[in-house]
mmCIF file of C-alpha atoms in Angstrom:
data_model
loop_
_atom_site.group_PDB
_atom_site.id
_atom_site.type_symbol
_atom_site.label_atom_id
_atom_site.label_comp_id
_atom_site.label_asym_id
_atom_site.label_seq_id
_atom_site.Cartn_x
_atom_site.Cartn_y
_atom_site.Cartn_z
ATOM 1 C CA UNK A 19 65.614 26.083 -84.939
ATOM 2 C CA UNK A 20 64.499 29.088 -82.661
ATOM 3 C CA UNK A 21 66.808 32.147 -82.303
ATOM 4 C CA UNK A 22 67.012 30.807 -78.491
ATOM 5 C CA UNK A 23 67.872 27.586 -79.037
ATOM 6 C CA UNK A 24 70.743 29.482 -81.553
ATOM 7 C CA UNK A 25 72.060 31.392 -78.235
ATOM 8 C CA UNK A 26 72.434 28.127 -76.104
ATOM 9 C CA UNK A 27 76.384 28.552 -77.271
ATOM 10 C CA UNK A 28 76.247 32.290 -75.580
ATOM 11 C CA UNK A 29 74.289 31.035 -72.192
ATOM 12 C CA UNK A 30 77.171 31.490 -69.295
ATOM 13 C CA UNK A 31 77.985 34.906 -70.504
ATOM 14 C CA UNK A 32 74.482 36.070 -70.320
ATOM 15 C CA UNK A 33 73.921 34.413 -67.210
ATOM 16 C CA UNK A 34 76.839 36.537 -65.880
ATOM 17 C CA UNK A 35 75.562 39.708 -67.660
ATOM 18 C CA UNK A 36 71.518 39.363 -66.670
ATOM 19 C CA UNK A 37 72.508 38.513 -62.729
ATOM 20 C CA UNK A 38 73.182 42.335 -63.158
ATOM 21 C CA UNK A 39 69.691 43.347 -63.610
ATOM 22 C CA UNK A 40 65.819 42.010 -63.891
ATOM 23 C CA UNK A 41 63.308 41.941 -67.072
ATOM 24 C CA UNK A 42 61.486 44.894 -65.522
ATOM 25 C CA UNK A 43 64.971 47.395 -65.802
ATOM 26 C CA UNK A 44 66.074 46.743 -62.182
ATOM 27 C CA UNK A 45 69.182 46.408 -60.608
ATOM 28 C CA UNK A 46 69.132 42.764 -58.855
ATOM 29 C CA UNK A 47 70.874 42.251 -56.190
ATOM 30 C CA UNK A 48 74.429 41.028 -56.881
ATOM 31 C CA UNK A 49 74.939 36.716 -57.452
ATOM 32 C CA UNK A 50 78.538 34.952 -56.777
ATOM 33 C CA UNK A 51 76.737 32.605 -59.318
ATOM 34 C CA UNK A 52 74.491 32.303 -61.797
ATOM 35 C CA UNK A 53 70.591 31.221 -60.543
ATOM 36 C CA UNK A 54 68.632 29.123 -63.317
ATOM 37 C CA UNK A 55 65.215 28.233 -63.045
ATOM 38 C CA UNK A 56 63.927 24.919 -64.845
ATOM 39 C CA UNK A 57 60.767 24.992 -65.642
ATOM 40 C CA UNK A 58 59.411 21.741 -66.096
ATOM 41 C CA UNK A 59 56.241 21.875 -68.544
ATOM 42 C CA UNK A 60 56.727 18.677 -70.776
ATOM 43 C CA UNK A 61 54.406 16.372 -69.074
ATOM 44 C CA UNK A 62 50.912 15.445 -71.403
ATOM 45 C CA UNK A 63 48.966 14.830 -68.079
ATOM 46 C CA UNK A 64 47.786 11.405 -68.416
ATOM 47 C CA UNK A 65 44.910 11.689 -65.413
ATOM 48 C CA UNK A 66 44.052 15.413 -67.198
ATOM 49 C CA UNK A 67 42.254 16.173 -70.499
ATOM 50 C CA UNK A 68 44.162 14.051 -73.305
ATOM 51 C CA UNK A 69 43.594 17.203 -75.936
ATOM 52 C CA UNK A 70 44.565 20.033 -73.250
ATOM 53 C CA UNK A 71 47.792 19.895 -71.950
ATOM 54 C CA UNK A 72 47.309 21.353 -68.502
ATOM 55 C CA UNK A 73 50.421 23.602 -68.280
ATOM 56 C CA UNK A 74 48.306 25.603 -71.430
ATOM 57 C CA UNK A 75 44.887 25.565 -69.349
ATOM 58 C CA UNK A 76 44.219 28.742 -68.661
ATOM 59 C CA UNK A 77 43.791 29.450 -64.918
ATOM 60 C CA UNK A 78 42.792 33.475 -63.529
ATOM 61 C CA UNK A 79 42.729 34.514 -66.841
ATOM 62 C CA UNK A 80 46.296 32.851 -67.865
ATOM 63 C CA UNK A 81 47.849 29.880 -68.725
ATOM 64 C CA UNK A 82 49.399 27.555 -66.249
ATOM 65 C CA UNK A 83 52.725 27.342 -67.659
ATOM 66 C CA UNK A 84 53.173 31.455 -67.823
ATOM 67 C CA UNK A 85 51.916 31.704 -63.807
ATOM 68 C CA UNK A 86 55.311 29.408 -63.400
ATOM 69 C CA UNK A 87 57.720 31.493 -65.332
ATOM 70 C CA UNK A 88 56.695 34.604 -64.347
ATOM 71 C CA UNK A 89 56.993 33.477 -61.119
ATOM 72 C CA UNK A 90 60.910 33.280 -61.621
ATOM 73 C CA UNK A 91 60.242 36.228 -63.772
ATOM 74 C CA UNK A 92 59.617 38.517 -61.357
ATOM 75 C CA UNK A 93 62.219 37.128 -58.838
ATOM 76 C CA UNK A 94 65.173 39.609 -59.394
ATOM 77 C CA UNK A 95 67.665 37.132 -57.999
ATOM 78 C CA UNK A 96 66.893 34.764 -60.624
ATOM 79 C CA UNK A 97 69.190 35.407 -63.400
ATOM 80 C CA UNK A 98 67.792 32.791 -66.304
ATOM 81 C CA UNK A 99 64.912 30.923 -66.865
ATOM 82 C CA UNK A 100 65.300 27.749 -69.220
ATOM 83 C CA UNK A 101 61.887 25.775 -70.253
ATOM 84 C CA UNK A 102 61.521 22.152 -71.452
ATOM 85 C CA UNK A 103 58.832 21.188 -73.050
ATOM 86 C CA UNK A 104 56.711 18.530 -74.671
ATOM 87 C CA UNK A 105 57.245 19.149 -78.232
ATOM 88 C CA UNK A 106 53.478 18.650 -79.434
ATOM 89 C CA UNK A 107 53.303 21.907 -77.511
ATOM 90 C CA UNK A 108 56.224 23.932 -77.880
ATOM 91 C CA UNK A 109 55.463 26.621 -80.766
ATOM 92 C CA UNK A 110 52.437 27.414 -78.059
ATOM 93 C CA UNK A 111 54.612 27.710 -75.345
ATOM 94 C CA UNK A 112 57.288 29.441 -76.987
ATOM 95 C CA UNK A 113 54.755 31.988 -78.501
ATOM 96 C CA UNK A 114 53.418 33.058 -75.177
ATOM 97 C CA UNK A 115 56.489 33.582 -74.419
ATOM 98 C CA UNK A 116 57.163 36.128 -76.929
ATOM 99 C CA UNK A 117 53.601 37.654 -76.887
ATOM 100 C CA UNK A 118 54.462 38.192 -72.838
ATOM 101 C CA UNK A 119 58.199 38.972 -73.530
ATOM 102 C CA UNK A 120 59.665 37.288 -70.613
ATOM 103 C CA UNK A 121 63.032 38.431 -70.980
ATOM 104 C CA UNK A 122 64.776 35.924 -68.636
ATOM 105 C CA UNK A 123 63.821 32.681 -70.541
ATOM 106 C CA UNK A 124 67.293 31.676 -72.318
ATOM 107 C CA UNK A 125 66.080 28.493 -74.000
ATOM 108 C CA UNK A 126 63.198 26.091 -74.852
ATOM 109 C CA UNK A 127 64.140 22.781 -75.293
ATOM 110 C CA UNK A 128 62.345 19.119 -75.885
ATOM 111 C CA UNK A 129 61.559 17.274 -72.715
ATOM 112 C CA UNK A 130 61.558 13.200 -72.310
ATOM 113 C CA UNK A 131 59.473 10.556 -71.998
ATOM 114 C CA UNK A 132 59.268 10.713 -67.748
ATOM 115 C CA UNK A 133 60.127 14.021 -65.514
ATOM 116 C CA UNK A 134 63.750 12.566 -65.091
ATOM 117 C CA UNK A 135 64.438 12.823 -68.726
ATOM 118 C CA UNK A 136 62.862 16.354 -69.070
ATOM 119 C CA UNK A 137 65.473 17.308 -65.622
ATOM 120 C CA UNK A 138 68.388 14.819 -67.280
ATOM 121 C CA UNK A 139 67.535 17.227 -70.740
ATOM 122 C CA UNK A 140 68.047 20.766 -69.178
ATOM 123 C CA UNK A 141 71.128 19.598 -67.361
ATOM 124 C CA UNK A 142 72.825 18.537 -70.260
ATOM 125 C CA UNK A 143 71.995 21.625 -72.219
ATOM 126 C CA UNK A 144 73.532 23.496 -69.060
ATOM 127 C CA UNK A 145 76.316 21.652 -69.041
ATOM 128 C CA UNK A 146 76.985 21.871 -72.825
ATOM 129 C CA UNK A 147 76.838 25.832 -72.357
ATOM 130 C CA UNK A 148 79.150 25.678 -70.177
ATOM 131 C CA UNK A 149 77.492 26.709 -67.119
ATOM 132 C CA UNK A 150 79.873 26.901 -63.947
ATOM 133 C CA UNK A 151 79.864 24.177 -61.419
ATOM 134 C CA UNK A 152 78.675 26.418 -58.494
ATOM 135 C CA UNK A 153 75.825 27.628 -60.233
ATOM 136 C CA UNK A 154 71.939 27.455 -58.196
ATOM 137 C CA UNK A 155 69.683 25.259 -60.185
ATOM 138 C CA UNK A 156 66.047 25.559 -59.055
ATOM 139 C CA UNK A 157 63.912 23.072 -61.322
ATOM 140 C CA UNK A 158 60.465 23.553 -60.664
ATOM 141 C CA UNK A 159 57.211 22.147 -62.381
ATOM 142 C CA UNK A 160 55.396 24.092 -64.446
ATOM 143 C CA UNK A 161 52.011 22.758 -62.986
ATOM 144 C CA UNK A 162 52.508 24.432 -59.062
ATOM 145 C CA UNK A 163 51.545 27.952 -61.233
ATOM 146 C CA UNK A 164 50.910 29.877 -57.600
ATOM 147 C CA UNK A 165 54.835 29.076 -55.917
ATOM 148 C CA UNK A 166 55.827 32.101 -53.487
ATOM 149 C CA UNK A 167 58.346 34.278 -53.647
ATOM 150 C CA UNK A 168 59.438 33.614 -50.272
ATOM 151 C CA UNK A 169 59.792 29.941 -51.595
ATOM 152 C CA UNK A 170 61.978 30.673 -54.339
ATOM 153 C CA UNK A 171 64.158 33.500 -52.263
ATOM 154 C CA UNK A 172 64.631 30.215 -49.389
ATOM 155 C CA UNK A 173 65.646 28.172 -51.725
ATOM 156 C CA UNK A 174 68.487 30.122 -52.812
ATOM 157 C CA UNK A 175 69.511 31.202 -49.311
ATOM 158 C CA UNK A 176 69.632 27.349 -48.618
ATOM 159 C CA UNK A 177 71.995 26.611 -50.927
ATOM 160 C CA UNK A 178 74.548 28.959 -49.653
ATOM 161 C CA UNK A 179 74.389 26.238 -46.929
ATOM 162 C CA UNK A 180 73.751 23.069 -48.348
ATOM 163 C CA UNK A 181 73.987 21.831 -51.578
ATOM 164 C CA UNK A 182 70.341 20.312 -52.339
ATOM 165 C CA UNK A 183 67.077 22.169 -50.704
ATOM 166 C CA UNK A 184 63.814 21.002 -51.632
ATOM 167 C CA UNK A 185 60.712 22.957 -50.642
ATOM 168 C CA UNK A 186 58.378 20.996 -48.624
ATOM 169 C CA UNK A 187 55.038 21.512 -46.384
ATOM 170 C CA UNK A 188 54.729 20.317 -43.112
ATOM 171 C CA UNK A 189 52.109 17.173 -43.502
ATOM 172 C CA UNK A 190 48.793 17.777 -41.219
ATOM 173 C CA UNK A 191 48.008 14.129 -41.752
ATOM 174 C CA UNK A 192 49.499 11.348 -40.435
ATOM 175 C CA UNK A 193 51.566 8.801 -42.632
ATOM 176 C CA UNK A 194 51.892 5.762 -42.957
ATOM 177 C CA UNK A 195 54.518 3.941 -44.408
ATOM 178 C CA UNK A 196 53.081 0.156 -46.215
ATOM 179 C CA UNK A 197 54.135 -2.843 -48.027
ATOM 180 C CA UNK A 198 52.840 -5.364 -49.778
ATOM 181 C CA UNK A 199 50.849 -8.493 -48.199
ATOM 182 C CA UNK A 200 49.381 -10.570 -50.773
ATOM 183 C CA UNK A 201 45.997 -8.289 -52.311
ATOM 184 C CA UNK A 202 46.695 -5.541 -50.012
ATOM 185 C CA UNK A 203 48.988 -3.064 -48.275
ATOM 186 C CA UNK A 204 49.819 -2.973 -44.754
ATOM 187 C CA UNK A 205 51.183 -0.390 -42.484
ATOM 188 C CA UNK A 206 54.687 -0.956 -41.571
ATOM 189 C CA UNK A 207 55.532 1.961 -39.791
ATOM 190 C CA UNK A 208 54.050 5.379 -38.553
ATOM 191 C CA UNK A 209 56.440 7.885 -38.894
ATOM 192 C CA UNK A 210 56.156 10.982 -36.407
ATOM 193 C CA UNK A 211 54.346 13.581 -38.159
ATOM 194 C CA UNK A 212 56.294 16.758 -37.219
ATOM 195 C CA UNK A 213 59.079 14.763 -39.311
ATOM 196 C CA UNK A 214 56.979 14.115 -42.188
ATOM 197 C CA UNK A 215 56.391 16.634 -45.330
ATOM 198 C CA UNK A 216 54.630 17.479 -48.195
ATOM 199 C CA UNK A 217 57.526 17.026 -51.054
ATOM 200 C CA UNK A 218 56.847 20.533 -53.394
ATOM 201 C CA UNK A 219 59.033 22.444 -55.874
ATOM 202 C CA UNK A 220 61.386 23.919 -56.549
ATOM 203 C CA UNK A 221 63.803 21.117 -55.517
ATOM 204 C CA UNK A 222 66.977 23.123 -55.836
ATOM 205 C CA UNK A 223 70.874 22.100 -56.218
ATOM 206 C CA UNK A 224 74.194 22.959 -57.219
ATOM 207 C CA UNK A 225 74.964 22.138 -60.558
ATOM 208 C CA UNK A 226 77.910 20.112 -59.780
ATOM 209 C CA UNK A 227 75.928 18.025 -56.995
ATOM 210 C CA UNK A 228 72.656 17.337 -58.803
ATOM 211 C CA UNK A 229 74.600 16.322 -62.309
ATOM 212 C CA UNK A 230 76.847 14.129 -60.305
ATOM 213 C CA UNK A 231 73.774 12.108 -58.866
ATOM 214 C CA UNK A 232 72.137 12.045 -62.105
ATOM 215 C CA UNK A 233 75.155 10.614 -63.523
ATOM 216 C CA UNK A 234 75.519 8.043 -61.199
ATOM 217 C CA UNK A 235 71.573 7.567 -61.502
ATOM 218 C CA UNK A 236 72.130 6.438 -65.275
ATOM 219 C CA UNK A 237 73.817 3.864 -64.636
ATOM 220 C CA UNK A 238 71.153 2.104 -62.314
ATOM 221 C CA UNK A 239 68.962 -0.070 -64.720
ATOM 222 C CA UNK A 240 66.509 0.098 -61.958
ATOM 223 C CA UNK A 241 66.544 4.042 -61.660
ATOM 224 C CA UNK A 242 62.866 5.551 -61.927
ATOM 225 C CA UNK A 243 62.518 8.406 -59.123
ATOM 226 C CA UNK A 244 59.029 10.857 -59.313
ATOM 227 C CA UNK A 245 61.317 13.957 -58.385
ATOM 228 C CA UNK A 246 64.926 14.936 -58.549
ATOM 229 C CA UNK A 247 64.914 15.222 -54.737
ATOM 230 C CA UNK A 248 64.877 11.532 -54.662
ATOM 231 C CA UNK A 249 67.683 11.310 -57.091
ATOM 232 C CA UNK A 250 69.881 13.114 -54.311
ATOM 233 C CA UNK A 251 68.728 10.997 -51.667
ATOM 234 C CA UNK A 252 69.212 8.109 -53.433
ATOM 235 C CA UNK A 253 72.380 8.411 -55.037
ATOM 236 C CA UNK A 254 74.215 10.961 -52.945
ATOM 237 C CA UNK A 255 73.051 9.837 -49.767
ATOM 238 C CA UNK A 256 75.738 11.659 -47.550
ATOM 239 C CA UNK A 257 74.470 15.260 -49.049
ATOM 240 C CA UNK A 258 72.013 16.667 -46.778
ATOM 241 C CA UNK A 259 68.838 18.097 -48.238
ATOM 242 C CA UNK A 260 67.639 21.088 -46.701
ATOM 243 C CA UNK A 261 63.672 21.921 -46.025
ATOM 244 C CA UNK A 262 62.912 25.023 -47.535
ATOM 245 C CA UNK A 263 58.755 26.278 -46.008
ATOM 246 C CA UNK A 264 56.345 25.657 -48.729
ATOM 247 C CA UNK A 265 52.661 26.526 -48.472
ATOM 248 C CA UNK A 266 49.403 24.768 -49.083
ATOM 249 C CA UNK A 267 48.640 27.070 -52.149
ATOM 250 C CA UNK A 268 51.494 25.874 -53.628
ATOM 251 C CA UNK A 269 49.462 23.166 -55.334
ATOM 252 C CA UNK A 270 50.403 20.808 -58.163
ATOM 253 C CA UNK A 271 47.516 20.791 -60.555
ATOM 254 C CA UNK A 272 47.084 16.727 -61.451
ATOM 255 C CA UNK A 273 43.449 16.427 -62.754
ATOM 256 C CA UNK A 274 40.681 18.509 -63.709
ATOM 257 C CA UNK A 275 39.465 18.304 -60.039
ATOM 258 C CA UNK A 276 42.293 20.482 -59.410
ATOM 259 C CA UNK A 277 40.905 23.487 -61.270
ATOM 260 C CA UNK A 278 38.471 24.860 -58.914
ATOM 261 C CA UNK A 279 40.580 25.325 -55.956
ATOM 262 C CA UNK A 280 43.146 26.917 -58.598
ATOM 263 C CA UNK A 281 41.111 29.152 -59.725
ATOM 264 C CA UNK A 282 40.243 30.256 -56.037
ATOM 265 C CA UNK A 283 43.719 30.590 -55.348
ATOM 266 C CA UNK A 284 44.088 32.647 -58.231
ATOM 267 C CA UNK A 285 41.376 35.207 -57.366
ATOM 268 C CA UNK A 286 42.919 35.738 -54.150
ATOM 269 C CA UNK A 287 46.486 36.367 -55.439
ATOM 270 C CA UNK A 288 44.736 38.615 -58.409
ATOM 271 C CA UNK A 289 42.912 40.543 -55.431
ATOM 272 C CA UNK A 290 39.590 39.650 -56.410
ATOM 273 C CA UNK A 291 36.854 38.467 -53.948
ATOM 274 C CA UNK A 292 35.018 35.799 -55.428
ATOM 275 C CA UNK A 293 31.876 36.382 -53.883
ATOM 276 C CA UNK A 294 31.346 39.515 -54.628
ATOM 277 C CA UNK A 295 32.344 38.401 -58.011
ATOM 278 C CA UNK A 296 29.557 35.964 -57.789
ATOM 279 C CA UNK A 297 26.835 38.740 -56.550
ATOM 280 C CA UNK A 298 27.548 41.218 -59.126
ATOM 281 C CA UNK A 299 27.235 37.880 -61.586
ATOM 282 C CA UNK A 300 23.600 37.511 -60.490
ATOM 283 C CA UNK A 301 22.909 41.035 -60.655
ATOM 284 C CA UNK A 302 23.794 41.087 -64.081
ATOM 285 C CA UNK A 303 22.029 38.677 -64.967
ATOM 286 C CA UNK A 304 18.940 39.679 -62.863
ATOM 287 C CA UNK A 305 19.196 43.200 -64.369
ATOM 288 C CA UNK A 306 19.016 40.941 -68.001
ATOM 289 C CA UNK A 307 15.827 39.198 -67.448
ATOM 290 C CA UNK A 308 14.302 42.175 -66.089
ATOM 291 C CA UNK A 309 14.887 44.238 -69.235
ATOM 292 C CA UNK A 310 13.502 41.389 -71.210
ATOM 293 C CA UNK A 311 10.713 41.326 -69.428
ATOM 294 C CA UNK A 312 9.685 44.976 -69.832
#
């Protein structure tokens, strides 16, 4: 057992006490309640690379998975980061978290089988800590590495007004909505596009709402939602969810087809111009073969 998962016992009063300040020594601005960030990094990526767990790919230099928490990191209205994990991974992801000393991560723990069970693990840790009901749960997945700040600072505005946000972008295509008809789908309906959206994370609650709909969730045999934004819509479906503006860089990295575009949207966070990247790569290597040929 890791000296984190030791201080699980000790979470709500350090969630009081690090509300008070951020990993980098400065004073955050004040919380009426605690704001814990999920990070959701226990998926094995079935369409990725069997024997590379994406969230340890490493993407601009650095692994998926530490892009995500240091996103929350560096946020100094987020007062505790908790990580769940697939276990064949979790000494790796537990030593780059040491080596990179990201002060705000409270726990690791195990994650399940589907995304549900990784969210239905972290809440039941919370709740066994004892963390208060009014607390701002942001669970995010640990594969959208390049999630703004502005994303993470709307979602906790939004919940002083509602008690579910989800961050979403606004979808350029249109969609349709199908359904079955014998060996293919059909369209049943065209919704209009300025009402339809791009779900993203981090899908963000009160504790008290999303552990109520994940209770009642349990008890539906049939219960298999893809995000916990689902969970809210299905089983609390009087609790507005509030949009919270997402971006098209916030991108969820699925398959190795993903990488590329990552890695572009990596360079231009990191400041880097990739073409000139790419010139001064050829005139290395032109300046190479000339000195061999000499």
């Amino acid at each position: 057992m890791t000296e984190r998962e030791t201080d699980t016992s000790t979470m709500p009063a350090s969630v009081q006490a690090s509300a008070q300040s951020s990993s980098s020594g400065q004073t955050a601005t004040p919380q009426a309640a605690p704001v814990v960030a999920v990070v959701l990094a226990a998926g094995f990526g079935t369409r990725f690379d069997p024997d590379n767990p994406k969230q340890l790919v490493s993407v601009g230099g650095k692994p998926i998975v530490c892009w995500s928490i240091e996103a929350f990191e560096r946020c100094a209205r987020v007062s505790d980061i908790v990580v769940v994990v697939n276990s064949r991974v979790r000494s790796q992801v537990e030593s780059l978290i040491d080596q990179r000393g990201y002060a705000k991560v409270r726990v690791v723990i195990d994650g399940g089988a589907e995304r549900v069970d990784s969210t239905a693990a972290a809440l039941d840790m919370l709740a066994q800590a004892g963390i208060p009901d009014d607390a701002k749960i942001l669970i995010h997945d640990a594969v959208r590495p390049f999630v703004q700040q502005s994303a993470i600072d709307g979602s906790i505005d939004a919940l002083d007004q509602f008690k579910a946000a989800t961050v979403a972008y606004a979808s350029t295509d249109t969609v349709l909505l199908t359904e079955d008809l014998g060996d293919l789908k059909v369209v049943r309906s065209v919704p209009d596009r300025p009402n339809t959206f791009r779900a993203q994370t981090p899908q963000s609650f009160r504790f008290s709402t999303i552990r109520k709909a994940y209770e009642l969730a349990a008890a539906d045999p049939d219960f298999h939602p893809t995000d916990d934004t689902r969970v809210v819509v299905d089983y609390l479906p009087n609790e507005p969810v509030a949009i919270v503006s997402g971006a098209e860089t916030n991108l969820k990295i699925t398959t190795l087809e993903d990488i590329p575009t990552a890695e572009r949207i990596a360079e231009e966070i990191e400041g880097r111009d990739p073409k000139e990247e790419a010139r001064a790569r050829m005139h290395a290597l032109l300046a190479q073969a000339a000195g061999q040929m000499r």
